[in-house]
Amino acid sequence: MAQISNLSCSLEDYLEIILQLVHEKGEARVKEIAARKAVRMASVTGALKRLAKEQLIVYKARESVTLTDAGYDLAGRVLKRHQFIARFLGEVLGVPADTASRDACAIEHVISLDSLDRLAGFMEFLKSPVLVEQDVAGRFQRSYTAGAARLNGSETGRSADCGGLADEAIRIFSRNAAQVQLTELKPGERGRVVSVRASTPIRQRLVDMGLLPGVELVMQRVAPLGDPIDIKLRGFHLSLRKIEAATIGVERL
Amino acid sequence: MAQISNLSCSLEDYLEIILQLVHEKGEARVKEIAARKAVRMASVTGALKRLAKEQLIVYKARESVTLTDAGYDLAGRVLKRHQFIARFLGEVLGVPADTASRDACAIEHVISLDSLDRLAGFMEFLKSPVLVEQDVAGRFQRSYTAGAARLNGSETGRSADCGGLADEAIRIFSRNAAQVQLTELKPGERGRVVSVRASTPIRQRLVDMGLLPGVELVMQRVAPLGDPIDIKLRGFHLSLRKIEAATIGVERL
DNA sequence: TTCTTTTGTTAGGGTGGGCTAATTTGTCCC
DNA sequence: GGGACAAATTAGCCCACCCTAACAAAAGAA
Ligand SMILES: [Mn+2]
Ligand SMILES: [Mn+2]
Ligand SMILES: [Mn+2]
Ligand SMILES: [Mn+2]
């Protein structure tokens, strides 16, 4: 149940998409909805039935979908939230439009009215006479990209008064994209061992078998239940139990 | 699948809770986890099994849960995101702590690293020499609450350079809490008709029966499948089809 | 009109994630 | 040791939401 309605996020998105389609093309067809939501048509049919039960759309099989008053209202609110959040991300923070929109479409369902209201107030505030002169958002974005450029140019200097926290943020916030568990490799994929986190005795055994950081390997075969796992390294084969393999961090190659 | 991991939002939250419990009490027990997540213990057991399968926790039945290295890592990242977003909402926007934390715990799973990074940069930027003097956040929050107070004092003036967008935001972003569909009333509940959105012929019939905006009514009885619905207004009974009732907006009394 | 293609629906299946009720296990006390 | 109680698990249910495969209907083309 999302903040804005009694509906799930998914259903709110369907509603939002229907509204957009009605605006853009005059009608909403199953195929189009499926395309925008990146799901199959069968999933759309199911969703439409649920929305119809809530009296938010008028749905008769094989006809194009229309919104009821209540549905139009709700869809509009979802869309407004979306657009507003995307604007904050884009105009104030300088997030690229596609990312801003994706994020907005997720956040729109879960952020409270209180936060949203204050965010709206904040954006207004940045336009107040004194601050508008300061061009807070613009200056931030310039310093942010400048900082990023400096980092990408592999300079060492990182100043605290600007953006460019990229590498710090990756370490703190993101999944460590580079490193995955050995178990995640699919047959045929190659990787380089980054870490072996097993407990000491097991670790020793693995290292003895040549499984140490830096070594390249190729995933060979995964047995039906993921156990055992067959890999090839330095030209010979090795069979590992899944629980062992999971302690091994690799970098995809 | 959340932004930060291959896990669902729910599992990320379990992980986050386990980390907090381990920090606070030295161990995480099923009962405590259930309490924090506001779910039943049976649900926790299920979640723990899924987390164990992903090698993120060590789980043996009836023993207290511990995090694996990978789990500790991921839990830490989720928590960092949570804390950071809550700080933005609280310190910059002035959202009350509990709301900020609730919102953060939802947004943490869906916001992109890019937006997060820029938000972090932005908060840093507000601390840069020139802007720190301006006290952007502080001034915003004061004007916001001042605006709200003025509105609550039922003054008419609304200035564009301050916050206090509350009523505007409610109209645009929130569900219209006051108005519900007639079908949502439970037997015994009273309501006042706010709108009748039915198509003209049906609308006419309803109005003829006395169902017009401003009229008070009491929900009497809802048949098994929600159809028909029995209401009482102006002292006599009326039976409506569900599809008709759904077009009627009422205000709960 | 009849055949083909496109569009949409139904049937059936899987996973995630919650629930209640019944049962098991561990602990503490007598 | 034998209850009593709390903590945890299992079994079994439900719903949301996605999928594929098979089928049905509508629209176009021949
Ligand atoms: Mn959305
Ligand atoms: Mn959206
Ligand atoms: Mn969360
Ligand atoms: Mn959280």
Short mmCIF file of N, CA and C in Angstrom, two decimals, chain A residues 66-226:
data_model
loop_
_atom_site.label_atom_id
_atom_site.label_comp_id
_atom_site.label_asym_id
_atom_site.label_seq_id
_atom_site.Cartn_x
_atom_site.Cartn_y
_atom_site.Cartn_z
N THR A 66 -10.48 3.46 -20.20
CA THR A 66 -10.67 4.87 -19.82
C THR A 66 -10.66 4.98 -18.31
N LEU A 67 -10.34 6.17 -17.84
CA LEU A 67 -10.29 6.41 -16.40
C LEU A 67 -11.64 6.87 -15.89
N THR A 68 -12.02 6.43 -14.72
CA THR A 68 -13.18 7.02 -14.07
C THR A 68 -12.75 8.35 -13.47
N ASP A 69 -13.69 9.09 -12.94
CA ASP A 69 -13.36 10.34 -12.27
C ASP A 69 -12.33 10.11 -11.17
N ALA A 70 -12.63 9.13 -10.34
CA ALA A 70 -11.74 8.84 -9.21
C ALA A 70 -10.36 8.43 -9.71
N GLY A 71 -10.35 7.62 -10.79
CA GLY A 71 -9.08 7.16 -11.34
C GLY A 71 -8.29 8.30 -11.94
N TYR A 72 -9.00 9.18 -12.62
CA TYR A 72 -8.35 10.33 -13.24
C TYR A 72 -7.69 11.20 -12.18
N ASP A 73 -8.43 11.38 -11.12
CA ASP A 73 -7.96 12.16 -9.99
C ASP A 73 -6.68 11.58 -9.40
N LEU A 74 -6.75 10.31 -9.10
CA LEU A 74 -5.61 9.64 -8.47
C LEU A 74 -4.43 9.60 -9.42
N ALA A 75 -4.67 9.22 -10.66
CA ALA A 75 -3.59 9.17 -11.64
C ALA A 75 -2.91 10.53 -11.74
N GLY A 76 -3.72 11.57 -11.73
CA GLY A 76 -3.17 12.92 -11.81
C GLY A 76 -2.26 13.22 -10.63
N ARG A 77 -2.67 12.79 -9.47
CA ARG A 77 -1.85 13.05 -8.30
C ARG A 77 -0.53 12.30 -8.36
N VAL A 78 -0.60 11.06 -8.80
CA VAL A 78 0.64 10.29 -8.93
C VAL A 78 1.58 10.97 -9.92
N LEU A 79 1.00 11.37 -11.05
CA LEU A 79 1.80 12.02 -12.08
C LEU A 79 2.42 13.32 -11.57
N LYS A 80 1.63 14.09 -10.84
CA LYS A 80 2.14 15.35 -10.28
C LYS A 80 3.33 15.08 -9.35
N ARG A 81 3.19 14.08 -8.53
CA ARG A 81 4.30 13.72 -7.64
C ARG A 81 5.53 13.36 -8.46
N HIS A 82 5.31 12.52 -9.45
CA HIS A 82 6.40 12.11 -10.32
C HIS A 82 7.12 13.30 -10.91
N GLN A 83 6.34 14.17 -11.53
CA GLN A 83 6.95 15.31 -12.21
C GLN A 83 7.68 16.21 -11.24
N PHE A 84 7.07 16.38 -10.09
CA PHE A 84 7.69 17.27 -9.11
C PHE A 84 9.02 16.70 -8.60
N ILE A 85 9.03 15.45 -8.25
CA ILE A 85 10.26 14.84 -7.73
C ILE A 85 11.34 14.85 -8.81
N ALA A 86 10.92 14.53 -10.04
CA ALA A 86 11.87 14.55 -11.14
C ALA A 86 12.45 15.95 -11.32
N ARG A 87 11.62 16.95 -11.12
CA ARG A 87 12.11 18.32 -11.25
C ARG A 87 13.14 18.64 -10.17
N PHE A 88 12.85 18.22 -8.97
CA PHE A 88 13.83 18.47 -7.90
C PHE A 88 15.16 17.81 -8.25
N LEU A 89 15.08 16.54 -8.61
CA LEU A 89 16.31 15.81 -8.91
C LEU A 89 17.04 16.45 -10.09
N GLY A 90 16.29 16.82 -11.10
CA GLY A 90 16.91 17.36 -12.30
C GLY A 90 17.36 18.80 -12.15
N GLU A 91 16.46 19.65 -11.71
CA GLU A 91 16.78 21.08 -11.71
C GLU A 91 17.68 21.48 -10.56
N VAL A 92 17.46 20.89 -9.41
CA VAL A 92 18.29 21.28 -8.27
C VAL A 92 19.57 20.47 -8.20
N LEU A 93 19.43 19.15 -8.31
CA LEU A 93 20.62 18.31 -8.15
C LEU A 93 21.36 18.06 -9.46
N GLY A 94 20.69 18.27 -10.57
CA GLY A 94 21.35 18.04 -11.84
C GLY A 94 21.47 16.58 -12.25
N VAL A 95 20.60 15.76 -11.70
CA VAL A 95 20.58 14.35 -12.09
C VAL A 95 20.09 14.26 -13.54
N PRO A 96 20.73 13.42 -14.37
CA PRO A 96 20.28 13.28 -15.76
C PRO A 96 18.80 12.91 -15.83
N ALA A 97 18.13 13.39 -16.86
CA ALA A 97 16.67 13.29 -16.93
C ALA A 97 16.15 11.86 -16.80
N ASP A 98 16.80 10.92 -17.46
CA ASP A 98 16.26 9.56 -17.42
C ASP A 98 16.39 8.96 -16.02
N THR A 99 17.51 9.17 -15.39
CA THR A 99 17.69 8.68 -14.02
C THR A 99 16.71 9.39 -13.08
N ALA A 100 16.58 10.69 -13.25
CA ALA A 100 15.67 11.46 -12.40
C ALA A 100 14.26 10.90 -12.51
N SER A 101 13.86 10.59 -13.74
CA SER A 101 12.51 10.09 -13.93
C SER A 101 12.33 8.71 -13.33
N ARG A 102 13.33 7.86 -13.50
CA ARG A 102 13.25 6.51 -12.92
C ARG A 102 13.15 6.60 -11.40
N ASP A 103 14.01 7.40 -10.82
CA ASP A 103 13.99 7.55 -9.36
C ASP A 103 12.66 8.13 -8.90
N ALA A 104 12.21 9.14 -9.61
CA ALA A 104 10.95 9.78 -9.24
C ALA A 104 9.81 8.78 -9.26
N CYS A 105 9.84 7.89 -10.26
CA CYS A 105 8.73 6.94 -10.40
C CYS A 105 8.74 5.90 -9.29
N ALA A 106 9.83 5.78 -8.61
CA ALA A 106 9.87 4.87 -7.46
C ALA A 106 9.53 5.63 -6.18
N ILE A 107 10.12 6.81 -6.05
CA ILE A 107 9.95 7.59 -4.82
C ILE A 107 8.51 8.09 -4.69
N GLU A 108 7.91 8.43 -5.82
CA GLU A 108 6.55 8.99 -5.82
C GLU A 108 5.56 8.18 -4.98
N HIS A 109 5.77 6.88 -4.88
CA HIS A 109 4.81 6.02 -4.18
C HIS A 109 5.05 5.96 -2.67
N VAL A 110 6.21 6.34 -2.25
CA VAL A 110 6.57 6.05 -0.86
C VAL A 110 6.86 7.28 -0.01
N ILE A 111 7.09 8.42 -0.64
CA ILE A 111 7.43 9.59 0.15
C ILE A 111 6.17 10.18 0.78
N SER A 112 6.30 10.68 1.99
CA SER A 112 5.14 11.23 2.70
C SER A 112 4.77 12.60 2.14
N LEU A 113 3.55 12.95 2.38
CA LEU A 113 3.08 14.26 1.97
C LEU A 113 3.88 15.35 2.66
N ASP A 114 4.24 15.09 3.90
CA ASP A 114 5.01 16.06 4.67
C ASP A 114 6.34 16.39 3.97
N SER A 115 7.07 15.35 3.64
CA SER A 115 8.36 15.57 2.99
C SER A 115 8.19 16.26 1.65
N LEU A 116 7.18 15.82 0.94
CA LEU A 116 6.93 16.36 -0.39
C LEU A 116 6.60 17.85 -0.30
N ASP A 117 5.79 18.17 0.66
CA ASP A 117 5.38 19.55 0.85
C ASP A 117 6.58 20.42 1.19
N ARG A 118 7.41 19.92 2.06
CA ARG A 118 8.59 20.70 2.45
C ARG A 118 9.57 20.82 1.29
N LEU A 119 9.65 19.77 0.49
CA LEU A 119 10.54 19.82 -0.66
C LEU A 119 10.04 20.88 -1.64
N ALA A 120 8.72 20.91 -1.81
CA ALA A 120 8.14 21.94 -2.68
C ALA A 120 8.45 23.31 -2.12
N GLY A 121 8.27 23.44 -0.81
CA GLY A 121 8.58 24.72 -0.18
C GLY A 121 10.03 25.09 -0.38
N PHE A 122 10.89 24.12 -0.26
CA PHE A 122 12.33 24.38 -0.41
C PHE A 122 12.65 24.87 -1.81
N MET A 123 12.05 24.26 -2.80
CA MET A 123 12.32 24.70 -4.17
C MET A 123 11.82 26.11 -4.41
N GLU A 124 10.68 26.43 -3.80
CA GLU A 124 10.19 27.80 -3.87
C GLU A 124 11.19 28.75 -3.22
N PHE A 125 11.64 28.31 -2.08
CA PHE A 125 12.55 29.13 -1.28
C PHE A 125 13.82 29.49 -2.05
N LEU A 126 14.30 28.52 -2.82
CA LEU A 126 15.51 28.78 -3.61
C LEU A 126 15.27 29.86 -4.65
N LYS A 127 14.00 30.13 -4.91
CA LYS A 127 13.68 31.17 -5.89
C LYS A 127 13.44 32.53 -5.25
N SER A 128 13.56 32.58 -3.92
CA SER A 128 13.33 33.86 -3.25
C SER A 128 14.44 34.84 -3.64
N PRO A 129 14.12 36.14 -3.64
CA PRO A 129 15.01 37.17 -4.19
C PRO A 129 16.49 36.99 -3.88
N VAL A 130 16.81 36.86 -2.61
CA VAL A 130 18.23 36.79 -2.25
C VAL A 130 18.90 35.56 -2.83
N LEU A 131 18.23 34.43 -2.65
CA LEU A 131 18.87 33.18 -3.06
C LEU A 131 18.91 33.00 -4.56
N VAL A 132 17.93 33.57 -5.23
CA VAL A 132 17.90 33.40 -6.68
C VAL A 132 19.17 34.02 -7.28
N GLU A 133 19.60 35.11 -6.66
CA GLU A 133 20.84 35.74 -7.08
C GLU A 133 22.03 34.82 -6.86
N GLN A 134 21.96 34.14 -5.76
CA GLN A 134 23.05 33.22 -5.41
C GLN A 134 23.14 32.05 -6.39
N ASP A 135 22.01 31.73 -7.02
CA ASP A 135 21.98 30.61 -7.96
C ASP A 135 22.54 29.36 -7.31
N VAL A 136 21.92 29.00 -6.19
CA VAL A 136 22.42 27.87 -5.41
C VAL A 136 22.53 26.60 -6.24
N ALA A 137 21.43 26.27 -6.92
CA ALA A 137 21.43 25.02 -7.67
C ALA A 137 22.48 25.04 -8.78
N GLY A 138 22.51 26.14 -9.52
CA GLY A 138 23.46 26.24 -10.62
C GLY A 138 24.90 26.13 -10.14
N ARG A 139 25.20 26.86 -9.08
CA ARG A 139 26.57 26.80 -8.58
C ARG A 139 26.92 25.42 -8.06
N PHE A 140 25.95 24.82 -7.40
CA PHE A 140 26.21 23.45 -6.92
C PHE A 140 26.52 22.53 -8.08
N GLN A 141 25.68 22.59 -9.10
CA GLN A 141 25.86 21.66 -10.21
C GLN A 141 27.19 21.88 -10.93
N ARG A 142 27.59 23.13 -11.06
CA ARG A 142 28.88 23.39 -11.72
C ARG A 142 30.03 22.83 -10.88
N SER A 143 29.95 23.08 -9.57
CA SER A 143 31.05 22.59 -8.73
C SER A 143 31.04 21.06 -8.68
N TYR A 144 29.83 20.50 -8.73
CA TYR A 144 29.73 19.04 -8.68
C TYR A 144 30.38 18.42 -9.91
N THR A 145 30.02 18.92 -11.07
CA THR A 145 30.59 18.34 -12.29
C THR A 145 32.07 18.65 -12.41
N ALA A 146 32.46 19.84 -11.96
CA ALA A 146 33.89 20.15 -11.96
C ALA A 146 34.65 19.16 -11.10
N GLY A 147 34.10 18.90 -9.93
CA GLY A 147 34.72 17.93 -9.02
C GLY A 147 34.83 16.56 -9.65
N ALA A 148 33.76 16.15 -10.32
CA ALA A 148 33.76 14.85 -10.97
C ALA A 148 34.81 14.79 -12.05
N ALA A 149 34.89 15.86 -12.84
CA ALA A 149 35.87 15.90 -13.93
C ALA A 149 37.28 15.77 -13.36
N ARG A 150 37.54 16.50 -12.31
CA ARG A 150 38.86 16.44 -11.69
C ARG A 150 39.18 15.02 -11.26
N LEU A 151 38.16 14.36 -10.66
CA LEU A 151 38.39 12.99 -10.21
C LEU A 151 38.65 12.06 -11.39
N ASN A 152 37.83 12.23 -12.43
CA ASN A 152 38.01 11.38 -13.59
C ASN A 152 39.37 11.59 -14.23
N GLY A 153 39.87 12.83 -14.16
CA GLY A 153 41.20 13.12 -14.67
C GLY A 153 42.29 12.54 -13.75
N SER A 154 41.86 11.74 -12.83
CA SER A 154 42.73 11.03 -11.88
C SER A 154 43.70 11.94 -11.14
N GLU A 155 43.24 13.14 -10.83
CA GLU A 155 44.00 14.01 -9.92
C GLU A 155 43.71 13.51 -8.51
N THR A 156 44.60 13.79 -7.62
CA THR A 156 44.37 13.29 -6.26
C THR A 156 43.51 14.23 -5.43
N GLY A 157 43.64 15.56 -5.69
CA GLY A 157 42.97 16.53 -4.83
C GLY A 157 41.46 16.35 -4.77
N ARG A 158 40.90 16.25 -3.59
CA ARG A 158 39.46 16.22 -3.40
C ARG A 158 39.10 17.29 -2.38
N SER A 159 38.39 18.30 -2.79
CA SER A 159 38.03 19.34 -1.84
C SER A 159 36.69 19.03 -1.21
N ALA A 160 36.55 19.43 0.02
CA ALA A 160 35.34 19.10 0.75
C ALA A 160 34.20 20.04 0.41
N ASP A 161 34.52 21.19 -0.18
CA ASP A 161 33.48 22.18 -0.41
C ASP A 161 32.79 22.04 -1.75
N CYS A 162 33.03 20.94 -2.43
CA CYS A 162 32.35 20.76 -3.70
C CYS A 162 31.77 19.36 -3.77
N GLY A 163 31.13 19.08 -4.88
CA GLY A 163 30.56 17.76 -5.06
C GLY A 163 31.65 16.74 -5.32
N GLY A 164 31.42 15.91 -6.33
CA GLY A 164 32.46 14.96 -6.69
C GLY A 164 32.75 13.96 -5.59
N LEU A 165 31.70 13.53 -4.93
CA LEU A 165 31.89 12.53 -3.88
C LEU A 165 31.82 11.14 -4.47
N ALA A 166 31.83 11.09 -5.79
CA ALA A 166 31.51 9.84 -6.47
C ALA A 166 32.15 8.59 -5.86
N ASP A 167 33.45 8.59 -5.73
CA ASP A 167 34.07 7.34 -5.28
C ASP A 167 33.71 7.03 -3.83
N GLU A 168 33.63 8.09 -3.04
CA GLU A 168 33.20 7.92 -1.65
C GLU A 168 31.80 7.31 -1.60
N ALA A 169 30.93 7.86 -2.40
CA ALA A 169 29.54 7.39 -2.41
C ALA A 169 29.47 5.94 -2.87
N ILE A 170 30.27 5.60 -3.85
CA ILE A 170 30.25 4.22 -4.32
C ILE A 170 30.62 3.29 -3.18
N ARG A 171 31.64 3.67 -2.45
CA ARG A 171 32.08 2.83 -1.35
C ARG A 171 30.97 2.72 -0.29
N ILE A 172 30.35 3.84 0.00
CA ILE A 172 29.40 3.85 1.11
C ILE A 172 28.02 3.34 0.73
N PHE A 173 27.52 3.81 -0.41
CA PHE A 173 26.12 3.59 -0.70
C PHE A 173 25.83 2.46 -1.67
N SER A 174 26.70 2.24 -2.61
CA SER A 174 26.33 1.36 -3.72
C SER A 174 26.68 -0.08 -3.42
N ARG A 175 26.08 -0.93 -4.18
CA ARG A 175 26.60 -2.29 -4.13
C ARG A 175 27.97 -2.24 -4.74
N ASN A 176 28.85 -3.06 -4.30
CA ASN A 176 30.17 -3.11 -4.88
C ASN A 176 30.07 -3.85 -6.20
N ALA A 177 29.76 -3.09 -7.23
CA ALA A 177 29.40 -3.69 -8.50
C ALA A 177 30.50 -4.59 -9.04
N ALA A 178 31.73 -4.18 -8.81
CA ALA A 178 32.86 -4.90 -9.39
C ALA A 178 32.95 -6.33 -8.84
N GLN A 179 32.63 -6.46 -7.57
CA GLN A 179 32.86 -7.76 -6.94
C GLN A 179 31.56 -8.52 -6.73
N VAL A 180 31.52 -9.74 -7.25
CA VAL A 180 30.34 -10.58 -7.03
C VAL A 180 30.78 -11.90 -6.42
N GLN A 181 29.81 -12.62 -5.87
CA GLN A 181 30.14 -13.94 -5.34
C GLN A 181 30.43 -14.89 -6.50
N LEU A 182 31.34 -15.78 -6.28
CA LEU A 182 31.69 -16.75 -7.33
C LEU A 182 30.45 -17.49 -7.81
N THR A 183 29.53 -17.73 -6.89
CA THR A 183 28.30 -18.45 -7.24
C THR A 183 27.46 -17.72 -8.27
N GLU A 184 27.70 -16.42 -8.42
CA GLU A 184 26.88 -15.66 -9.35
C GLU A 184 27.33 -15.78 -10.81
N LEU A 185 28.51 -16.27 -11.01
CA LEU A 185 28.98 -16.45 -12.39
C LEU A 185 28.18 -17.55 -13.07
N LYS A 186 27.88 -17.33 -14.34
CA LYS A 186 27.18 -18.35 -15.12
C LYS A 186 28.22 -19.18 -15.87
N PRO A 187 27.86 -20.41 -16.19
CA PRO A 187 28.81 -21.26 -16.92
C PRO A 187 29.37 -20.51 -18.13
N GLY A 188 30.68 -20.55 -18.27
CA GLY A 188 31.32 -19.86 -19.38
C GLY A 188 31.89 -18.51 -19.01
N GLU A 189 31.35 -17.88 -17.97
CA GLU A 189 31.84 -16.57 -17.57
C GLU A 189 33.21 -16.68 -16.90
N ARG A 190 34.04 -15.64 -17.15
CA ARG A 190 35.35 -15.60 -16.56
C ARG A 190 35.40 -14.56 -15.44
N GLY A 191 36.24 -14.81 -14.46
CA GLY A 191 36.39 -13.86 -13.36
C GLY A 191 37.78 -13.91 -12.76
N ARG A 192 38.08 -12.89 -11.98
CA ARG A 192 39.37 -12.86 -11.27
C ARG A 192 39.07 -12.83 -9.77
N VAL A 193 39.73 -13.70 -9.04
CA VAL A 193 39.49 -13.77 -7.60
C VAL A 193 39.91 -12.47 -6.94
N VAL A 194 39.03 -11.92 -6.13
CA VAL A 194 39.33 -10.68 -5.43
C VAL A 194 39.52 -10.94 -3.94
N SER A 195 38.67 -11.79 -3.37
CA SER A 195 38.79 -12.06 -1.94
C SER A 195 38.30 -13.46 -1.63
N VAL A 196 38.86 -14.03 -0.60
CA VAL A 196 38.41 -15.33 -0.10
C VAL A 196 38.09 -15.13 1.37
N ARG A 197 36.78 -15.17 1.66
CA ARG A 197 36.35 -14.81 3.01
C ARG A 197 36.07 -16.02 3.90
N ALA A 198 36.39 -17.20 3.42
CA ALA A 198 36.06 -18.40 4.19
C ALA A 198 36.80 -18.41 5.53
N SER A 199 36.30 -19.21 6.45
CA SER A 199 36.98 -19.35 7.74
C SER A 199 38.34 -20.01 7.51
N THR A 200 39.24 -19.79 8.42
CA THR A 200 40.66 -20.11 8.20
C THR A 200 40.93 -21.52 7.65
N PRO A 201 40.40 -22.60 8.24
CA PRO A 201 40.75 -23.92 7.70
C PRO A 201 40.31 -24.10 6.25
N ILE A 202 39.07 -23.68 5.99
CA ILE A 202 38.57 -23.82 4.61
C ILE A 202 39.38 -22.94 3.68
N ARG A 203 39.63 -21.73 4.15
CA ARG A 203 40.41 -20.79 3.35
C ARG A 203 41.74 -21.39 2.95
N GLN A 204 42.39 -22.00 3.93
CA GLN A 204 43.70 -22.62 3.69
C GLN A 204 43.59 -23.66 2.58
N ARG A 205 42.54 -24.47 2.69
CA ARG A 205 42.34 -25.52 1.70
C ARG A 205 42.17 -24.93 0.31
N LEU A 206 41.37 -23.87 0.24
CA LEU A 206 41.11 -23.24 -1.06
C LEU A 206 42.40 -22.65 -1.63
N VAL A 207 43.13 -21.99 -0.78
CA VAL A 207 44.38 -21.38 -1.23
C VAL A 207 45.36 -22.47 -1.69
N ASP A 208 45.39 -23.56 -0.97
CA ASP A 208 46.24 -24.67 -1.38
C ASP A 208 45.90 -25.16 -2.78
N MET A 209 44.63 -25.09 -3.09
CA MET A 209 44.20 -25.54 -4.41
C MET A 209 44.48 -24.48 -5.47
N GLY A 210 45.05 -23.38 -5.08
CA GLY A 210 45.43 -22.35 -6.04
C GLY A 210 44.42 -21.22 -6.16
N LEU A 211 43.42 -21.25 -5.30
CA LEU A 211 42.38 -20.25 -5.37
C LEU A 211 42.76 -19.04 -4.54
N LEU A 212 43.64 -18.20 -5.07
CA LEU A 212 44.01 -17.02 -4.29
C LEU A 212 43.78 -15.74 -5.08
N PRO A 213 43.64 -14.64 -4.38
CA PRO A 213 43.36 -13.35 -5.04
C PRO A 213 44.27 -13.09 -6.23
N GLY A 214 43.67 -12.64 -7.31
CA GLY A 214 44.43 -12.33 -8.51
C GLY A 214 44.31 -13.40 -9.58
N VAL A 215 44.00 -14.61 -9.14
CA VAL A 215 43.93 -15.72 -10.09
C VAL A 215 42.67 -15.62 -10.96
N GLU A 216 42.85 -15.93 -12.23
CA GLU A 216 41.70 -15.93 -13.13
C GLU A 216 41.07 -17.30 -13.19
N LEU A 217 39.76 -17.32 -13.37
CA LEU A 217 39.07 -18.61 -13.46
C LEU A 217 37.91 -18.53 -14.43
N VAL A 218 37.44 -19.69 -14.84
CA VAL A 218 36.28 -19.77 -15.71
C VAL A 218 35.25 -20.69 -15.06
N MET A 219 34.04 -20.23 -14.93
CA MET A 219 32.97 -21.08 -14.41
C MET A 219 32.65 -22.14 -15.43
N GLN A 220 32.61 -23.38 -15.00
CA GLN A 220 32.36 -24.47 -15.93
C GLN A 220 30.92 -24.95 -15.88
N ARG A 221 30.54 -25.42 -14.71
CA ARG A 221 29.25 -26.10 -14.64
C ARG A 221 28.70 -25.96 -13.24
N VAL A 222 27.41 -25.75 -13.14
CA VAL A 222 26.76 -25.69 -11.84
C VAL A 222 25.76 -26.82 -11.77
N ALA A 223 25.89 -27.69 -10.79
CA ALA A 223 24.98 -28.82 -10.66
C ALA A 223 23.58 -28.31 -10.33
N PRO A 224 22.58 -29.11 -10.60
CA PRO A 224 21.18 -28.72 -10.47
C PRO A 224 20.87 -27.81 -9.28
N LEU A 225 21.24 -28.18 -8.10
CA LEU A 225 20.90 -27.37 -6.94
C LEU A 225 22.01 -26.39 -6.58
N GLY A 226 22.87 -26.10 -7.52
CA GLY A 226 23.96 -25.15 -7.26
C GLY A 226 25.09 -25.79 -6.48
#
